[in-house]
Amino acid sequence: MAHRFDSRITVWQGDITTIKINAIVNAANSTLLGGGGVDGAIHRSAGPQLLETCKTLGGCSTGDAKATAAFRLPADFVIHTVGPVYRGGAAEEAEKLASCYRRCLEVALEIGAHSIAFPAISTGVYGYPLPDATRIALKTVDGILATIPNERISSVVFVCFDFKTLQAYEDILYH
Ligand code: ADP
């Protein structure tokens, strides 16, 4: 029988910078000083105060996460995480990607964020194969949610920027 995922998990296709939610996750690079893709979009929408705040954080290791305010974004917080660059799969990429999701949920608990939106970490410029990254994202979050009561985390949205990403999530969630 197909595995049933936690009912707090949903998928949505669109732009993560438009969501009104407690926390959005940024797929940042280790400098936390901005980049392309979702990182660029988040910094553009949040405004220059986000970069000023990120400058005080001293970067972030791969697999770790750090929170800031969200400034002009509709969200309350941005949780910045650094996914692994995909180098063929033998460089602990899977463990590091799972760690991103785990650390983001831990940080969400620390800051009292009940609802959290994730982009498809590492699947853009960092080159992680989409089906593998999607499986890791869903399984990791599902497993952790099983240990967290609804009052603490009520909703996790996987934000898919394009249809191909949405299909990858739906393939695993519903088949
Ligand atoms: P990484 O360097 O971790 O691979 P990218 O930003 O290049 O990060 O890509 C990660 C994912 O974020 C990709 O699926 C990309 O399509 C998606 N993405 C890009 N812009 C946005 C956005 N505004 N909202 C949500 N997802 C986005």
Coordinates of C-alpha atoms and ligand atoms in Angstrom, one line a residue:
M1 CA 0.0 0.0 0.0
A2 CA 1.2 3.5 -0.7
H3 CA 2.7 5.4 2.1
R4 CA 0.3 8.1 3.4
F5 CA 2.1 11.4 4.1
D6 CA 1.3 13.6 7.0
S7 CA -1.9 15.6 6.3
R8 CA -0.1 18.9 7.2
I9 CA 2.0 18.5 4.0
T10 CA 0.7 20.3 0.9
V11 CA 2.2 21.2 -2.5
W12 CA 1.5 24.5 -4.3
Q13 CA 2.8 25.8 -7.6
G14 CA 3.9 29.4 -7.6
D15 CA 6.3 32.0 -6.3
I16 CA 7.4 31.6 -2.7
T17 CA 7.9 35.4 -2.3
T18 CA 4.1 35.9 -2.5
I19 CA 3.0 33.6 0.3
K20 CA 1.6 34.9 3.5
I21 CA 2.9 32.3 6.0
N22 CA 5.0 32.3 9.2
A23 CA 8.2 31.3 7.5
I24 CA 9.5 30.9 4.0
V25 CA 12.8 28.9 3.4
N26 CA 15.5 30.4 1.3
A27 CA 17.8 28.1 -0.7
A28 CA 20.8 30.3 -0.1
N29 CA 24.5 29.9 -0.6
S30 CA 27.0 29.6 2.3
T31 CA 27.8 33.3 2.3
L32 CA 24.1 34.2 2.8
L33 CA 24.9 37.3 0.8
G34 CA 22.4 36.7 -2.0
G35 CA 22.5 34.9 -5.3
G36 CA 20.3 33.9 -8.2
G37 CA 17.1 31.7 -8.3
V38 CA 14.9 31.7 -5.3
D39 CA 17.6 33.5 -3.3
G40 CA 17.6 36.5 -5.7
A41 CA 13.8 36.6 -5.7
I42 CA 13.6 36.6 -1.9
H43 CA 16.2 39.4 -1.5
R44 CA 14.5 41.5 -4.2
S45 CA 11.1 41.2 -2.6
A46 CA 12.3 41.6 1.0
G47 CA 14.3 44.7 0.2
P48 CA 17.9 45.8 1.2
Q49 CA 17.4 45.3 5.0
L50 CA 17.5 41.5 4.4
L51 CA 21.0 41.7 3.0
E52 CA 22.1 44.0 5.9
T53 CA 20.8 41.5 8.4
C54 CA 22.3 38.5 6.6
K55 CA 25.7 40.2 6.7
T56 CA 25.6 39.9 10.5
L57 CA 25.1 36.2 10.4
G58 CA 28.6 35.1 9.4
G59 CA 27.4 32.7 6.7
C60 CA 25.9 29.3 7.1
S61 CA 27.3 25.8 6.6
T62 CA 25.8 23.3 4.1
G63 CA 22.9 21.5 5.7
D64 CA 22.4 24.2 8.4
A65 CA 19.8 26.9 8.7
K66 CA 19.5 30.4 10.2
A67 CA 16.4 32.7 10.6
T68 CA 15.9 36.4 9.9
A69 CA 13.0 38.7 9.7
A70 CA 11.3 38.9 6.4
F71 CA 11.1 42.7 6.0
R72 CA 8.9 43.6 3.0
L73 CA 7.8 40.0 2.3
P74 CA 4.3 38.9 3.4
A75 CA 5.9 36.1 5.5
D76 CA 7.0 36.8 9.1
F77 CA 10.4 35.1 8.8
V78 CA 12.9 33.8 6.3
I79 CA 14.8 30.7 7.2
H80 CA 18.0 30.6 5.2
T81 CA 19.4 27.1 4.5
V82 CA 22.3 26.0 2.3
G83 CA 21.7 22.9 0.2
P84 CA 24.5 20.7 -1.1
V85 CA 25.9 21.2 -4.6
Y86 CA 25.2 17.9 -6.4
R87 CA 28.5 16.2 -7.3
G88 CA 27.3 12.8 -8.4
G89 CA 25.9 11.5 -5.1
A90 CA 28.9 10.2 -3.3
A91 CA 29.7 13.4 -1.4
E92 CA 27.0 13.0 1.3
E93 CA 24.6 15.1 -0.7
A94 CA 21.6 13.1 0.5
E95 CA 22.5 13.5 4.1
K96 CA 23.2 17.2 3.7
L97 CA 19.9 17.8 1.8
A98 CA 17.9 15.9 4.5
S99 CA 19.8 18.0 7.1
C100 CA 18.5 21.2 5.5
Y101 CA 14.9 20.2 5.9
R102 CA 15.5 19.0 9.5
R103 CA 17.4 22.1 10.5
C104 CA 14.7 24.4 9.0
L105 CA 12.0 22.6 11.0
E106 CA 14.1 22.9 14.2
V107 CA 14.7 26.6 13.6
A108 CA 10.9 27.1 12.9
L109 CA 10.2 25.5 16.3
E110 CA 12.8 27.8 17.9
I111 CA 11.2 31.0 16.5
G112 CA 7.7 29.8 17.0
A113 CA 6.8 29.6 13.3
H114 CA 3.8 27.3 12.9
S115 CA 3.6 27.3 9.1
I116 CA 6.5 27.0 6.8
A117 CA 7.0 27.0 3.0
F118 CA 10.0 25.2 1.4
P119 CA 11.3 25.7 -2.1
A120 CA 12.8 22.7 -3.9
I121 CA 16.3 23.1 -2.3
S122 CA 19.3 22.3 -4.4
T123 CA 17.3 21.3 -7.5
G124 CA 18.1 24.5 -9.4
V125 CA 21.6 25.8 -10.0
Y126 CA 22.9 23.2 -7.4
G127 CA 21.9 20.4 -9.8
Y128 CA 20.3 17.9 -7.5
P129 CA 18.3 15.4 -9.6
L130 CA 14.7 16.3 -9.0
P131 CA 13.1 12.9 -8.2
D132 CA 15.8 12.1 -5.6
A133 CA 15.7 15.6 -4.1
T134 CA 11.9 15.4 -3.9
R135 CA 11.9 12.0 -2.2
I136 CA 14.3 13.3 0.4
A137 CA 12.3 16.5 1.0
L138 CA 9.0 14.6 1.5
K139 CA 10.4 11.7 3.5
T140 CA 12.5 13.8 5.8
V141 CA 9.7 16.3 6.6
D142 CA 7.1 13.6 6.9
G143 CA 9.3 11.7 9.4
I144 CA 10.0 14.8 11.5
L145 CA 6.4 15.9 11.5
A146 CA 5.4 12.6 13.1
T147 CA 7.4 13.7 16.1
I148 CA 6.0 17.3 16.3
P149 CA 2.4 18.1 17.5
N150 CA 0.0 20.1 15.3
E151 CA 0.0 23.0 17.8
R152 CA 3.7 23.5 17.1
I153 CA 3.8 23.0 13.3
S154 CA 0.4 23.2 11.6
S155 CA 1.4 23.4 7.9
V156 CA 4.3 22.6 5.6
V157 CA 3.9 23.8 2.0
F158 CA 6.3 22.6 -0.7
V159 CA 6.4 25.4 -3.2
C160 CA 7.0 24.3 -6.8
F161 CA 8.1 27.1 -9.1
D162 CA 7.4 25.1 -12.2
F163 CA 5.1 22.4 -13.4
K164 CA 7.9 19.8 -13.7
T165 CA 8.7 20.3 -10.0
L166 CA 5.0 20.1 -9.0
Q167 CA 4.7 16.8 -11.0
A168 CA 7.7 15.4 -9.1
Y169 CA 6.1 16.1 -5.8
E170 CA 2.7 14.8 -6.8
D171 CA 4.2 11.6 -8.2
I172 CA 5.6 10.8 -4.8
L173 CA 2.6 12.1 -2.7
Y174 CA -0.2 10.5 -4.7
H175 CA 1.2 7.4 -6.3
Ligands
ADP1 P1 19.7 25.9 -5.5 O1 21.0 26.7 -5.7 O2 19.5 25.4 -4.1 O3 19.6 24.8 -6.5 P2 17.8 27.6 -7.0 O4 17.2 28.9 -6.5 O5 18.7 27.6 -8.2 O6 18.5 27.0 -5.7 O7 16.6 26.5 -7.3 C1 15.9 25.9 -6.2 C2 14.5 25.8 -6.7 O8 13.8 27.0 -6.5 C3 14.3 25.4 -8.2 O9 13.2 24.5 -8.2 C4 13.8 26.8 -8.7 O10 13.0 26.6 -9.9 C5 13.0 27.3 -7.6 N1 12.7 28.7 -7.6 C6 13.3 29.8 -8.3 N2 12.7 30.9 -8.0 C7 11.6 30.6 -7.1 C8 10.6 31.4 -6.5 N3 10.5 32.7 -6.7 N4 9.7 30.7 -5.7 C9 9.8 29.4 -5.5 N5 10.8 28.6 -6.1 C10 11.7 29.2 -6.9

